[in-house]
Amino acid sequence: MSNQIAWGIIGCGDVCEIKSGPAFSKVEGSKLVAVMRRDVEKAEDFARRHHVARFYGDAHELINDKAVNAIYVATPPSTHEYYTEEALKAGKPVYVEKPVTVNAASCERMIALTKKYNNKVSVAHYRRALPLFKTVKSLLEKETIGNIRLVRISVLQQPNHKYTNAEHAWRLNPDLAGGGLFHDLSPHQLDILCWLFGEPKFSTGRSFNQSKAYQAPDITSVELGFEKDILMQGVWAFNVAENSREDVCEIIGDRGKLRFSFFTNSDLQVITATGTQVMPMEFPVNIQLPMIEAVTKYFRGEGANPCSLEEALVSMRIMDRTL
């Protein structure tokens, strides 16, 4: 692998504008050199605004661009497996967006592809690399709140009408996304839980379409059991009033608890018998930058894979059990 990772993006849509796209050229040994979108005019616009040398309307042209030696797949999940295979077939490692694909069976096929083509794939479970979650992991390892008993997650949102327009509607189409908004958001939380506590010993879940506003479920509950009999209970609802909005995770031990949000810039609260310690936390402007730095090092042979397909498969299996 070249010392310089020269990235090409397949699917330079909204997620690439701030969250990820600019970060590729801010990381040492990394540069974004080409982008692709089916609407080539939008690809050209993205390239112009972000100072990217080349743009394409066809993914295969980008994959076969000799100046590109690594691929970021940022399309809807239904095409992740296909583009990953095409990139690996061309001898190029892949950084693939979450959810990694539409179901566990597809993820298993992607794992087989890495072995077939003997190349690297890393998954964009980028919250692992953020200071908030690294701090949570450190506090748990120090047993700051004692033995962990319970994890509670509550994600309550009002209906978001932007997801019904053509550009964003794929998130509500199970054929394209694997499910509904639960499949879009829960991989962040499920992956962090498995990163903190290991693979669950059991997993159950149920989904319902209460509002019937679209074809995907709009409310999901999940229960997980980890080693040491740690229990997780979570609910994701996308059909409540604005005044009921909530984004809360609590990790409760026998000597205190941690309280924080996954998606809202907020503080980390450490609540123990001595009182409440508030630890200010902020997400980076380009929120994927720390993860892209780790992936770049992995592709350069300078570090471990920050999130493997095998790890992402655990979350996919949990999500499959909710449908």
PDB file of C-alpha atoms in Angstrom:
ATOM      1  CA  MET A   1       0.000   0.000   0.000  1.00  0.00           C
ATOM      2  CA  SER A   2       1.272   3.460  -0.865  1.00  0.00           C
ATOM      3  CA  ASN A   3       2.296   5.720   2.004  1.00  0.00           C
ATOM      4  CA  GLN A   4      -0.331   8.175   0.717  1.00  0.00           C
ATOM      5  CA  ILE A   5      -3.905   6.937   0.922  1.00  0.00           C
ATOM      6  CA  ALA A   6      -5.664   8.488  -2.072  1.00  0.00           C
ATOM      7  CA  TRP A   7      -9.389   8.187  -1.448  1.00  0.00           C
ATOM      8  CA  GLY A   8     -12.283   7.940  -3.826  1.00  0.00           C
ATOM      9  CA  ILE A   9     -15.848   8.325  -2.508  1.00  0.00           C
ATOM     10  CA  ILE A  10     -18.730   6.356  -3.998  1.00  0.00           C
ATOM     11  CA  GLY A  11     -21.880   8.288  -3.082  1.00  0.00           C
ATOM     12  CA  CYS A  12     -20.853  11.836  -2.138  1.00  0.00           C
ATOM     13  CA  GLY A  13     -24.207  12.781  -0.590  1.00  0.00           C
ATOM     14  CA  ASP A  14     -25.177  14.515   2.645  1.00  0.00           C
ATOM     15  CA  VAL A  15     -23.133  12.315   4.973  1.00  0.00           C
ATOM     16  CA  CYS A  16     -19.984  13.378   3.114  1.00  0.00           C
ATOM     17  CA  GLU A  17     -20.570  17.140   3.264  1.00  0.00           C
ATOM     18  CA  ILE A  18     -19.345  17.679   6.835  1.00  0.00           C
ATOM     19  CA  LYS A  19     -19.293  14.393   8.738  1.00  0.00           C
ATOM     20  CA  SER A  20     -16.705  12.587   6.622  1.00  0.00           C
ATOM     21  CA  GLY A  21     -15.723  14.081   3.254  1.00  0.00           C
ATOM     22  CA  PRO A  22     -13.483  16.975   4.392  1.00  0.00           C
ATOM     23  CA  ALA A  23     -11.754  14.740   6.963  1.00  0.00           C
ATOM     24  CA  PHE A  24     -10.030  12.610   4.331  1.00  0.00           C
ATOM     25  CA  SER A  25      -7.742  15.509   3.391  1.00  0.00           C
ATOM     26  CA  LYS A  26      -7.170  16.607   7.007  1.00  0.00           C
ATOM     27  CA  VAL A  27      -5.552  13.332   8.092  1.00  0.00           C
ATOM     28  CA  GLU A  28      -1.801  12.862   7.709  1.00  0.00           C
ATOM     29  CA  GLY A  29      -0.980  10.550   4.810  1.00  0.00           C
ATOM     30  CA  SER A  30      -4.477  10.839   3.377  1.00  0.00           C
ATOM     31  CA  LYS A  31      -6.122  12.838   0.598  1.00  0.00           C
ATOM     32  CA  LEU A  32      -9.501  12.838  -1.123  1.00  0.00           C
ATOM     33  CA  VAL A  33      -8.770  12.764  -4.868  1.00  0.00           C
ATOM     34  CA  ALA A  34     -12.040  11.675  -6.540  1.00  0.00           C
ATOM     35  CA  VAL A  35     -15.792  11.525  -5.876  1.00  0.00           C
ATOM     36  CA  MET A  36     -18.716   9.821  -7.564  1.00  0.00           C
ATOM     37  CA  ARG A  37     -22.467  10.327  -7.552  1.00  0.00           C
ATOM     38  CA  ARG A  38     -25.048   9.056 -10.046  1.00  0.00           C
ATOM     39  CA  ASP A  39     -26.096  12.667 -10.615  1.00  0.00           C
ATOM     40  CA  VAL A  40     -22.814  13.780 -12.150  1.00  0.00           C
ATOM     41  CA  GLU A  41     -23.699  17.466 -11.830  1.00  0.00           C
ATOM     42  CA  LYS A  42     -23.991  17.037  -8.065  1.00  0.00           C
ATOM     43  CA  ALA A  43     -20.698  15.136  -8.055  1.00  0.00           C
ATOM     44  CA  GLU A  44     -19.079  18.014  -9.943  1.00  0.00           C
ATOM     45  CA  ASP A  45     -20.559  20.517  -7.488  1.00  0.00           C
ATOM     46  CA  PHE A  46     -19.232  18.543  -4.504  1.00  0.00           C
ATOM     47  CA  ALA A  47     -15.787  18.290  -6.101  1.00  0.00           C
ATOM     48  CA  ARG A  48     -15.674  22.027  -6.815  1.00  0.00           C
ATOM     49  CA  ARG A  49     -16.737  23.060  -3.323  1.00  0.00           C
ATOM     50  CA  HIS A  50     -14.400  20.616  -1.590  1.00  0.00           C
ATOM     51  CA  HIS A  51     -11.421  21.109  -3.923  1.00  0.00           C
ATOM     52  CA  VAL A  52     -11.397  17.520  -5.188  1.00  0.00           C
ATOM     53  CA  ALA A  53      -9.505  16.917  -8.408  1.00  0.00           C
ATOM     54  CA  ARG A  54     -11.870  14.513 -10.208  1.00  0.00           C
ATOM     55  CA  PHE A  55     -15.529  13.565 -10.231  1.00  0.00           C
ATOM     56  CA  TYR A  56     -17.556  10.790 -11.853  1.00  0.00           C
ATOM     57  CA  GLY A  57     -21.128   9.732 -12.511  1.00  0.00           C
ATOM     58  CA  ASP A  58     -20.150   6.059 -12.731  1.00  0.00           C
ATOM     59  CA  ALA A  59     -18.733   4.111  -9.783  1.00  0.00           C
ATOM     60  CA  HIS A  60     -16.632   1.796 -11.932  1.00  0.00           C
ATOM     61  CA  GLU A  61     -14.785   4.735 -13.459  1.00  0.00           C
ATOM     62  CA  LEU A  62     -13.863   5.922  -9.973  1.00  0.00           C
ATOM     63  CA  ILE A  63     -12.881   2.435  -8.815  1.00  0.00           C
ATOM     64  CA  ASN A  64     -10.628   2.007 -11.853  1.00  0.00           C
ATOM     65  CA  ASP A  65      -9.039   5.450 -11.519  1.00  0.00           C
ATOM     66  CA  LYS A  66      -5.331   4.658 -11.071  1.00  0.00           C
ATOM     67  CA  ALA A  67      -4.890   7.703  -8.851  1.00  0.00           C
ATOM     68  CA  VAL A  68      -7.346   6.200  -6.326  1.00  0.00           C
ATOM     69  CA  ASN A  69      -5.981   3.483  -4.029  1.00  0.00           C
ATOM     70  CA  ALA A  70      -8.744   3.277  -1.379  1.00  0.00           C
ATOM     71  CA  ILE A  71     -12.539   3.459  -1.587  1.00  0.00           C
ATOM     72  CA  TYR A  72     -15.098   4.944   0.806  1.00  0.00           C
ATOM     73  CA  VAL A  73     -18.568   3.491   0.151  1.00  0.00           C
ATOM     74  CA  ALA A  74     -21.201   5.993   1.320  1.00  0.00           C
ATOM     75  CA  THR A  75     -24.226   4.846  -0.662  1.00  0.00           C
ATOM     76  CA  PRO A  76     -27.460   3.416   0.822  1.00  0.00           C
ATOM     77  CA  PRO A  77     -26.830   0.045   2.523  1.00  0.00           C
ATOM     78  CA  SER A  78     -28.398  -2.069  -0.247  1.00  0.00           C
ATOM     79  CA  THR A  79     -25.394  -1.374  -2.516  1.00  0.00           C
ATOM     80  CA  HIS A  80     -22.609  -1.701   0.078  1.00  0.00           C
ATOM     81  CA  GLU A  81     -21.920  -5.364  -0.642  1.00  0.00           C
ATOM     82  CA  TYR A  82     -21.777  -4.831  -4.405  1.00  0.00           C
ATOM     83  CA  TYR A  83     -19.455  -1.818  -4.334  1.00  0.00           C
ATOM     84  CA  THR A  84     -17.252  -3.448  -1.703  1.00  0.00           C
ATOM     85  CA  GLU A  85     -16.792  -6.444  -3.977  1.00  0.00           C
ATOM     86  CA  GLU A  86     -16.052  -4.265  -6.997  1.00  0.00           C
ATOM     87  CA  ALA A  87     -13.431  -2.302  -5.069  1.00  0.00           C
ATOM     88  CA  LEU A  88     -11.801  -5.403  -3.584  1.00  0.00           C
ATOM     89  CA  LYS A  89     -11.785  -7.006  -7.020  1.00  0.00           C
ATOM     90  CA  ALA A  90      -9.814  -3.965  -8.228  1.00  0.00           C
ATOM     91  CA  GLY A  91      -7.307  -4.482  -5.401  1.00  0.00           C
ATOM     92  CA  LYS A  92      -8.434  -1.517  -3.308  1.00  0.00           C
ATOM     93  CA  PRO A  93      -9.277  -1.549   0.423  1.00  0.00           C
ATOM     94  CA  VAL A  94     -12.679  -0.283   1.525  1.00  0.00           C
ATOM     95  CA  TYR A  95     -14.048   1.929   4.276  1.00  0.00           C
ATOM     96  CA  VAL A  96     -17.796   1.249   4.276  1.00  0.00           C
ATOM     97  CA  GLU A  97     -20.567   3.249   5.914  1.00  0.00           C
ATOM     98  CA  LYS A  98     -22.885   1.989   8.646  1.00  0.00           C
ATOM     99  CA  PRO A  99     -25.123   0.132   8.741  1.00  0.00           C
ATOM    100  CA  VAL A 100     -22.573  -2.061   7.024  1.00  0.00           C
ATOM    101  CA  THR A 101     -25.277  -3.587   4.801  1.00  0.00           C
ATOM    102  CA  VAL A 102     -28.951  -4.640   4.859  1.00  0.00           C
ATOM    103  CA  ASN A 103     -28.713  -7.858   6.895  1.00  0.00           C
ATOM    104  CA  ALA A 104     -26.355 -10.314   8.530  1.00  0.00           C
ATOM    105  CA  ALA A 105     -26.261 -12.687   5.545  1.00  0.00           C
ATOM    106  CA  SER A 106     -24.956  -9.881   3.328  1.00  0.00           C
ATOM    107  CA  CYS A 107     -22.309  -8.993   5.931  1.00  0.00           C
ATOM    108  CA  GLU A 108     -21.206 -12.641   6.034  1.00  0.00           C
ATOM    109  CA  ARG A 109     -20.737 -12.555   2.260  1.00  0.00           C
ATOM    110  CA  MET A 110     -18.666  -9.369   2.607  1.00  0.00           C
ATOM    111  CA  ILE A 111     -16.423 -11.139   5.130  1.00  0.00           C
ATOM    112  CA  ALA A 112     -15.928 -13.946   2.603  1.00  0.00           C
ATOM    113  CA  LEU A 113     -14.976 -11.357  -0.036  1.00  0.00           C
ATOM    114  CA  THR A 114     -12.133  -9.988   2.105  1.00  0.00           C
ATOM    115  CA  LYS A 115     -10.701 -13.487   2.263  1.00  0.00           C
ATOM    116  CA  LYS A 116     -11.272 -14.163  -1.429  1.00  0.00           C
ATOM    117  CA  TYR A 117      -9.515 -10.964  -2.529  1.00  0.00           C
ATOM    118  CA  ASN A 118      -7.107 -10.802   0.434  1.00  0.00           C
ATOM    119  CA  ASN A 119      -7.718  -7.137   1.138  1.00  0.00           C
ATOM    120  CA  LYS A 120      -8.881  -4.868   3.943  1.00  0.00           C
ATOM    121  CA  VAL A 121     -12.332  -3.575   4.884  1.00  0.00           C
ATOM    122  CA  SER A 122     -13.113  -1.277   7.806  1.00  0.00           C
ATOM    123  CA  VAL A 123     -16.592  -0.204   8.923  1.00  0.00           C
ATOM    124  CA  ALA A 124     -17.580   3.383   9.777  1.00  0.00           C
ATOM    125  CA  HIS A 125     -18.663   2.774  13.364  1.00  0.00           C
ATOM    126  CA  TYR A 126     -16.853   6.021  13.990  1.00  0.00           C
ATOM    127  CA  ARG A 127     -18.183   6.778  17.470  1.00  0.00           C
ATOM    128  CA  ARG A 128     -15.629   4.311  18.824  1.00  0.00           C
ATOM    129  CA  ALA A 129     -12.948   6.889  18.078  1.00  0.00           C
ATOM    130  CA  LEU A 130     -14.679   9.874  19.713  1.00  0.00           C
ATOM    131  CA  PRO A 131     -13.431  11.231  23.066  1.00  0.00           C
ATOM    132  CA  LEU A 132     -16.855  10.750  24.719  1.00  0.00           C
ATOM    133  CA  PHE A 133     -16.991   7.017  24.158  1.00  0.00           C
ATOM    134  CA  LYS A 134     -13.294   6.462  24.798  1.00  0.00           C
ATOM    135  CA  THR A 135     -13.811   8.209  28.139  1.00  0.00           C
ATOM    136  CA  VAL A 136     -16.824   6.018  28.921  1.00  0.00           C
ATOM    137  CA  LYS A 137     -14.747   2.926  28.142  1.00  0.00           C
ATOM    138  CA  SER A 138     -11.925   4.148  30.387  1.00  0.00           C
ATOM    139  CA  LEU A 139     -14.291   4.871  33.289  1.00  0.00           C
ATOM    140  CA  LEU A 140     -15.810   1.408  33.019  1.00  0.00           C
ATOM    141  CA  GLU A 141     -12.372  -0.224  32.961  1.00  0.00           C
ATOM    142  CA  LYS A 142     -11.482   1.704  36.137  1.00  0.00           C
ATOM    143  CA  GLU A 143     -14.759   0.484  37.713  1.00  0.00           C
ATOM    144  CA  THR A 144     -15.663   4.094  38.518  1.00  0.00           C
ATOM    145  CA  ILE A 145     -19.317   3.112  38.932  1.00  0.00           C
ATOM    146  CA  GLY A 146     -18.623  -0.391  40.208  1.00  0.00           C
ATOM    147  CA  ASN A 147     -20.045  -3.563  38.714  1.00  0.00           C
ATOM    148  CA  ILE A 148     -22.351  -2.838  35.780  1.00  0.00           C
ATOM    149  CA  ARG A 149     -25.940  -3.937  36.278  1.00  0.00           C
ATOM    150  CA  LEU A 150     -28.053  -2.239  33.611  1.00  0.00           C
ATOM    151  CA  VAL A 151     -27.824  -0.150  30.454  1.00  0.00           C
ATOM    152  CA  ARG A 152     -30.833   1.917  29.366  1.00  0.00           C
ATOM    153  CA  ILE A 153     -31.115   3.582  25.958  1.00  0.00           C
ATOM    154  CA  SER A 154     -33.966   5.852  24.901  1.00  0.00           C
ATOM    155  CA  VAL A 155     -34.124   7.473  21.469  1.00  0.00           C
ATOM    156  CA  LEU A 156     -37.435   9.282  20.995  1.00  0.00           C
ATOM    157  CA  GLN A 157     -37.942  11.557  17.994  1.00  0.00           C
ATOM    158  CA  GLN A 158     -40.826  13.322  16.347  1.00  0.00           C
ATOM    159  CA  PRO A 159     -41.600  12.415  12.706  1.00  0.00           C
ATOM    160  CA  ASN A 160     -39.000  13.996  10.433  1.00  0.00           C
ATOM    161  CA  HIS A 161     -40.571  15.033   7.152  1.00  0.00           C
ATOM    162  CA  LYS A 162     -37.230  15.452   5.378  1.00  0.00           C
ATOM    163  CA  TYR A 163     -37.055  11.657   5.168  1.00  0.00           C
ATOM    164  CA  THR A 164     -40.111  11.586   2.927  1.00  0.00           C
ATOM    165  CA  ASN A 165     -38.501  13.590   0.118  1.00  0.00           C
ATOM    166  CA  ALA A 166     -36.834  11.743  -2.727  1.00  0.00           C
ATOM    167  CA  GLU A 167     -33.228  12.387  -1.679  1.00  0.00           C
ATOM    168  CA  HIS A 168     -33.633  11.021   1.858  1.00  0.00           C
ATOM    169  CA  ALA A 169     -36.511   8.549   1.455  1.00  0.00           C
ATOM    170  CA  TRP A 170     -34.186   5.547   1.118  1.00  0.00           C
ATOM    171  CA  ARG A 171     -33.888   5.479   4.923  1.00  0.00           C
ATOM    172  CA  LEU A 172     -37.575   4.537   5.133  1.00  0.00           C
ATOM    173  CA  ASN A 173     -37.361   1.820   2.470  1.00  0.00           C
ATOM    174  CA  PRO A 174     -36.453  -1.584   3.984  1.00  0.00           C
ATOM    175  CA  ASP A 175     -35.230  -2.834   0.596  1.00  0.00           C
ATOM    176  CA  LEU A 176     -32.626  -0.055   0.497  1.00  0.00           C
ATOM    177  CA  ALA A 177     -31.858   0.432   4.195  1.00  0.00           C
ATOM    178  CA  GLY A 178     -32.609  -2.964   5.748  1.00  0.00           C
ATOM    179  CA  GLY A 179     -35.297  -1.416   7.939  1.00  0.00           C
ATOM    180  CA  GLY A 180     -36.353   2.094   8.903  1.00  0.00           C
ATOM    181  CA  LEU A 181     -34.759   4.803  11.020  1.00  0.00           C
ATOM    182  CA  PHE A 182     -33.882   2.198  13.664  1.00  0.00           C
ATOM    183  CA  HIS A 183     -31.500   0.667  11.126  1.00  0.00           C
ATOM    184  CA  ASP A 184     -30.060   4.097  10.422  1.00  0.00           C
ATOM    185  CA  LEU A 185     -29.384   5.137  14.035  1.00  0.00           C
ATOM    186  CA  SER A 186     -29.166   2.050  16.246  1.00  0.00           C
ATOM    187  CA  PRO A 187     -25.920   0.708  14.708  1.00  0.00           C
ATOM    188  CA  HIS A 188     -24.133   3.546  16.506  1.00  0.00           C
ATOM    189  CA  GLN A 189     -25.446   2.450  19.897  1.00  0.00           C
ATOM    190  CA  LEU A 190     -25.395  -1.300  19.366  1.00  0.00           C
ATOM    191  CA  ASP A 191     -21.793  -1.182  18.162  1.00  0.00           C
ATOM    192  CA  ILE A 192     -20.665   0.895  21.144  1.00  0.00           C
ATOM    193  CA  LEU A 193     -22.366  -1.516  23.554  1.00  0.00           C
ATOM    194  CA  CYS A 194     -20.634  -4.498  21.961  1.00  0.00           C
ATOM    195  CA  TRP A 195     -17.341  -2.563  21.941  1.00  0.00           C
ATOM    196  CA  LEU A 196     -17.762  -1.918  25.675  1.00  0.00           C
ATOM    197  CA  PHE A 197     -19.206  -5.242  26.853  1.00  0.00           C
ATOM    198  CA  GLY A 198     -18.460  -7.817  24.159  1.00  0.00           C
ATOM    199  CA  GLU A 199     -20.834  -9.905  22.081  1.00  0.00           C
ATOM    200  CA  PRO A 200     -24.222 -10.379  23.771  1.00  0.00           C
ATOM    201  CA  LYS A 201     -25.111 -13.776  25.171  1.00  0.00           C
ATOM    202  CA  PHE A 202     -28.706 -13.235  24.076  1.00  0.00           C
ATOM    203  CA  SER A 203     -30.628 -10.736  21.972  1.00  0.00           C
ATOM    204  CA  THR A 204     -34.339 -10.151  21.508  1.00  0.00           C
ATOM    205  CA  GLY A 205     -36.326  -7.363  19.898  1.00  0.00           C
ATOM    206  CA  ARG A 206     -39.625  -6.328  18.365  1.00  0.00           C
ATOM    207  CA  SER A 207     -40.591  -3.678  15.832  1.00  0.00           C
ATOM    208  CA  PHE A 208     -43.957  -2.119  15.015  1.00  0.00           C
ATOM    209  CA  ASN A 209     -45.319   0.334  12.491  1.00  0.00           C
ATOM    210  CA  GLN A 210     -47.610   2.323  14.755  1.00  0.00           C
ATOM    211  CA  SER A 211     -48.207   5.468  12.710  1.00  0.00           C
ATOM    212  CA  LYS A 212     -48.407   3.731   9.299  1.00  0.00           C
ATOM    213  CA  ALA A 213     -46.775   6.839   7.808  1.00  0.00           C
ATOM    214  CA  TYR A 214     -44.392   4.725   5.704  1.00  0.00           C
ATOM    215  CA  GLN A 215     -43.652   1.063   5.087  1.00  0.00           C
ATOM    216  CA  ALA A 216     -40.833   0.628   7.643  1.00  0.00           C
ATOM    217  CA  PRO A 217     -41.283   0.170  11.416  1.00  0.00           C
ATOM    218  CA  ASP A 218     -41.324   3.381  13.451  1.00  0.00           C
ATOM    219  CA  ILE A 219     -40.779   1.923  16.939  1.00  0.00           C
ATOM    220  CA  THR A 220     -38.386  -0.825  18.074  1.00  0.00           C
ATOM    221  CA  SER A 221     -37.434  -2.318  21.417  1.00  0.00           C
ATOM    222  CA  VAL A 222     -34.281  -4.356  22.086  1.00  0.00           C
ATOM    223  CA  GLU A 223     -33.111  -6.364  25.072  1.00  0.00           C
ATOM    224  CA  LEU A 224     -29.549  -7.692  25.304  1.00  0.00           C
ATOM    225  CA  GLY A 225     -27.720  -9.763  27.882  1.00  0.00           C
ATOM    226  CA  PHE A 226     -23.942  -9.518  28.164  1.00  0.00           C
ATOM    227  CA  GLU A 227     -21.302 -11.328  30.192  1.00  0.00           C
ATOM    228  CA  LYS A 228     -21.583 -10.884  33.974  1.00  0.00           C
ATOM    229  CA  ASP A 229     -25.371 -10.774  33.483  1.00  0.00           C
ATOM    230  CA  ILE A 230     -25.340  -7.146  32.355  1.00  0.00           C
ATOM    231  CA  LEU A 231     -28.774  -6.285  30.961  1.00  0.00           C
ATOM    232  CA  MET A 232     -29.506  -3.692  28.266  1.00  0.00           C
ATOM    233  CA  GLN A 233     -32.992  -2.353  27.556  1.00  0.00           C
ATOM    234  CA  GLY A 234     -33.500   0.058  24.684  1.00  0.00           C
ATOM    235  CA  VAL A 235     -36.300   1.725  22.772  1.00  0.00           C
ATOM    236  CA  TRP A 236     -36.164   3.677  19.516  1.00  0.00           C
ATOM    237  CA  ALA A 237     -39.347   5.566  18.571  1.00  0.00           C
ATOM    238  CA  PHE A 238     -39.701   7.963  15.646  1.00  0.00           C
ATOM    239  CA  ASN A 239     -43.370   8.886  16.066  1.00  0.00           C
ATOM    240  CA  VAL A 240     -43.644  10.943  19.278  1.00  0.00           C
ATOM    241  CA  ALA A 241     -44.364  14.614  19.966  1.00  0.00           C
ATOM    242  CA  GLU A 242     -41.483  17.090  19.844  1.00  0.00           C
ATOM    243  CA  ASN A 243     -41.846  17.737  23.584  1.00  0.00           C
ATOM    244  CA  SER A 244     -41.140  14.034  24.205  1.00  0.00           C
ATOM    245  CA  ARG A 245     -37.847  14.043  22.302  1.00  0.00           C
ATOM    246  CA  GLU A 246     -35.096  12.160  24.111  1.00  0.00           C
ATOM    247  CA  ASP A 247     -31.553  10.962  23.440  1.00  0.00           C
ATOM    248  CA  VAL A 248     -30.293   9.316  26.608  1.00  0.00           C
ATOM    249  CA  CYS A 249     -28.012   6.469  27.544  1.00  0.00           C
ATOM    250  CA  GLU A 250     -27.482   5.452  31.162  1.00  0.00           C
ATOM    251  CA  ILE A 251     -24.948   2.855  32.256  1.00  0.00           C
ATOM    252  CA  ILE A 252     -25.855   1.894  35.805  1.00  0.00           C
ATOM    253  CA  GLY A 253     -23.521   0.167  38.236  1.00  0.00           C
ATOM    254  CA  ASP A 254     -23.697  -0.811  41.894  1.00  0.00           C
ATOM    255  CA  ARG A 255     -21.763   2.343  42.875  1.00  0.00           C
ATOM    256  CA  GLY A 256     -23.200   4.931  40.481  1.00  0.00           C
ATOM    257  CA  LYS A 257     -24.040   5.610  36.862  1.00  0.00           C
ATOM    258  CA  LEU A 258     -22.891   7.319  33.673  1.00  0.00           C
ATOM    259  CA  ARG A 259     -25.344   9.457  31.701  1.00  0.00           C
ATOM    260  CA  PHE A 260     -24.786  10.835  28.194  1.00  0.00           C
ATOM    261  CA  SER A 261     -26.284  11.296  24.740  1.00  0.00           C
ATOM    262  CA  PHE A 262     -25.272   9.542  21.543  1.00  0.00           C
ATOM    263  CA  PHE A 263     -26.373  12.130  18.989  1.00  0.00           C
ATOM    264  CA  THR A 264     -26.573  15.409  20.908  1.00  0.00           C
ATOM    265  CA  ASN A 265     -23.490  17.375  21.887  1.00  0.00           C
ATOM    266  CA  SER A 266     -23.687  17.144  25.644  1.00  0.00           C
ATOM    267  CA  ASP A 267     -21.711  16.519  28.788  1.00  0.00           C
ATOM    268  CA  LEU A 268     -20.868  13.169  30.317  1.00  0.00           C
ATOM    269  CA  GLN A 269     -22.313  12.917  33.811  1.00  0.00           C
ATOM    270  CA  VAL A 270     -20.597  10.652  36.321  1.00  0.00           C
ATOM    271  CA  ILE A 271     -22.985  10.171  39.240  1.00  0.00           C
ATOM    272  CA  THR A 272     -21.638   8.491  42.390  1.00  0.00           C
ATOM    273  CA  ALA A 273     -22.042   8.723  46.174  1.00  0.00           C
ATOM    274  CA  THR A 274     -19.673  11.706  46.190  1.00  0.00           C
ATOM    275  CA  GLY A 275     -21.919  13.703  43.863  1.00  0.00           C
ATOM    276  CA  THR A 276     -22.207  14.421  40.148  1.00  0.00           C
ATOM    277  CA  GLN A 277     -19.110  15.118  38.086  1.00  0.00           C
ATOM    278  CA  VAL A 278     -19.809  16.832  34.779  1.00  0.00           C
ATOM    279  CA  MET A 279     -17.235  16.176  32.073  1.00  0.00           C
ATOM    280  CA  PRO A 280     -17.640  18.555  29.087  1.00  0.00           C
ATOM    281  CA  MET A 281     -17.653  16.721  25.766  1.00  0.00           C
ATOM    282  CA  GLU A 282     -17.835  18.014  22.218  1.00  0.00           C
ATOM    283  CA  PHE A 283     -18.024  16.159  18.927  1.00  0.00           C
ATOM    284  CA  PRO A 284     -15.525  17.202  16.217  1.00  0.00           C
ATOM    285  CA  VAL A 285     -16.937  19.317  13.383  1.00  0.00           C
ATOM    286  CA  ASN A 286     -15.947  16.522  10.982  1.00  0.00           C
ATOM    287  CA  ILE A 287     -17.197  13.813  13.299  1.00  0.00           C
ATOM    288  CA  GLN A 288     -15.568  10.933  11.419  1.00  0.00           C
ATOM    289  CA  LEU A 289     -12.092  12.486  11.442  1.00  0.00           C
ATOM    290  CA  PRO A 290     -10.678  10.417  14.368  1.00  0.00           C
ATOM    291  CA  MET A 291     -11.976   7.193  12.800  1.00  0.00           C
ATOM    292  CA  ILE A 292     -10.678   8.090   9.350  1.00  0.00           C
ATOM    293  CA  GLU A 293      -7.284   8.723  10.921  1.00  0.00           C
ATOM    294  CA  ALA A 294      -7.365   5.221  12.444  1.00  0.00           C
ATOM    295  CA  VAL A 295      -8.555   3.624   9.186  1.00  0.00           C
ATOM    296  CA  THR A 296      -5.816   5.421   7.239  1.00  0.00           C
ATOM    297  CA  LYS A 297      -3.209   4.002   9.623  1.00  0.00           C
ATOM    298  CA  TYR A 298      -4.728   0.545   9.218  1.00  0.00           C
ATOM    299  CA  PHE A 299      -4.635   0.755   5.426  1.00  0.00           C
ATOM    300  CA  ARG A 300      -1.013   1.968   5.620  1.00  0.00           C
ATOM    301  CA  GLY A 301      -0.084  -1.002   7.817  1.00  0.00           C
ATOM    302  CA  GLU A 302       0.533   1.204  10.855  1.00  0.00           C
ATOM    303  CA  GLY A 303      -2.294   0.069  13.127  1.00  0.00           C
ATOM    304  CA  ALA A 304      -5.086  -2.408  13.780  1.00  0.00           C
ATOM    305  CA  ASN A 305      -8.495  -2.373  12.122  1.00  0.00           C
ATOM    306  CA  PRO A 306     -10.617   0.073  14.196  1.00  0.00           C
ATOM    307  CA  CYS A 307     -13.819  -1.816  13.270  1.00  0.00           C
ATOM    308  CA  SER A 308     -13.877  -5.093  11.359  1.00  0.00           C
ATOM    309  CA  LEU A 309     -16.708  -6.652   9.373  1.00  0.00           C
ATOM    310  CA  GLU A 310     -16.810  -9.411  11.972  1.00  0.00           C
ATOM    311  CA  GLU A 311     -17.535  -6.821  14.664  1.00  0.00           C
ATOM    312  CA  ALA A 312     -20.173  -5.114  12.518  1.00  0.00           C
ATOM    313  CA  LEU A 313     -21.812  -8.509  11.954  1.00  0.00           C
ATOM    314  CA  VAL A 314     -22.714  -8.685  15.658  1.00  0.00           C
ATOM    315  CA  SER A 315     -24.818  -5.508  15.387  1.00  0.00           C
ATOM    316  CA  MET A 316     -26.403  -6.703  12.144  1.00  0.00           C
ATOM    317  CA  ARG A 317     -27.539  -9.930  13.811  1.00  0.00           C
ATOM    318  CA  ILE A 318     -29.121  -7.952  16.640  1.00  0.00           C
ATOM    319  CA  MET A 319     -30.990  -5.759  14.159  1.00  0.00           C
ATOM    320  CA  ASP A 320     -32.143  -8.793  12.157  1.00  0.00           C
ATOM    321  CA  ARG A 321     -33.784 -10.190  15.282  1.00  0.00           C
ATOM    322  CA  THR A 322     -36.006  -7.113  15.648  1.00  0.00           C
ATOM    323  CA  LEU A 323     -37.826  -7.581  12.328  1.00  0.00           C
TER     324      LEU A 323
END
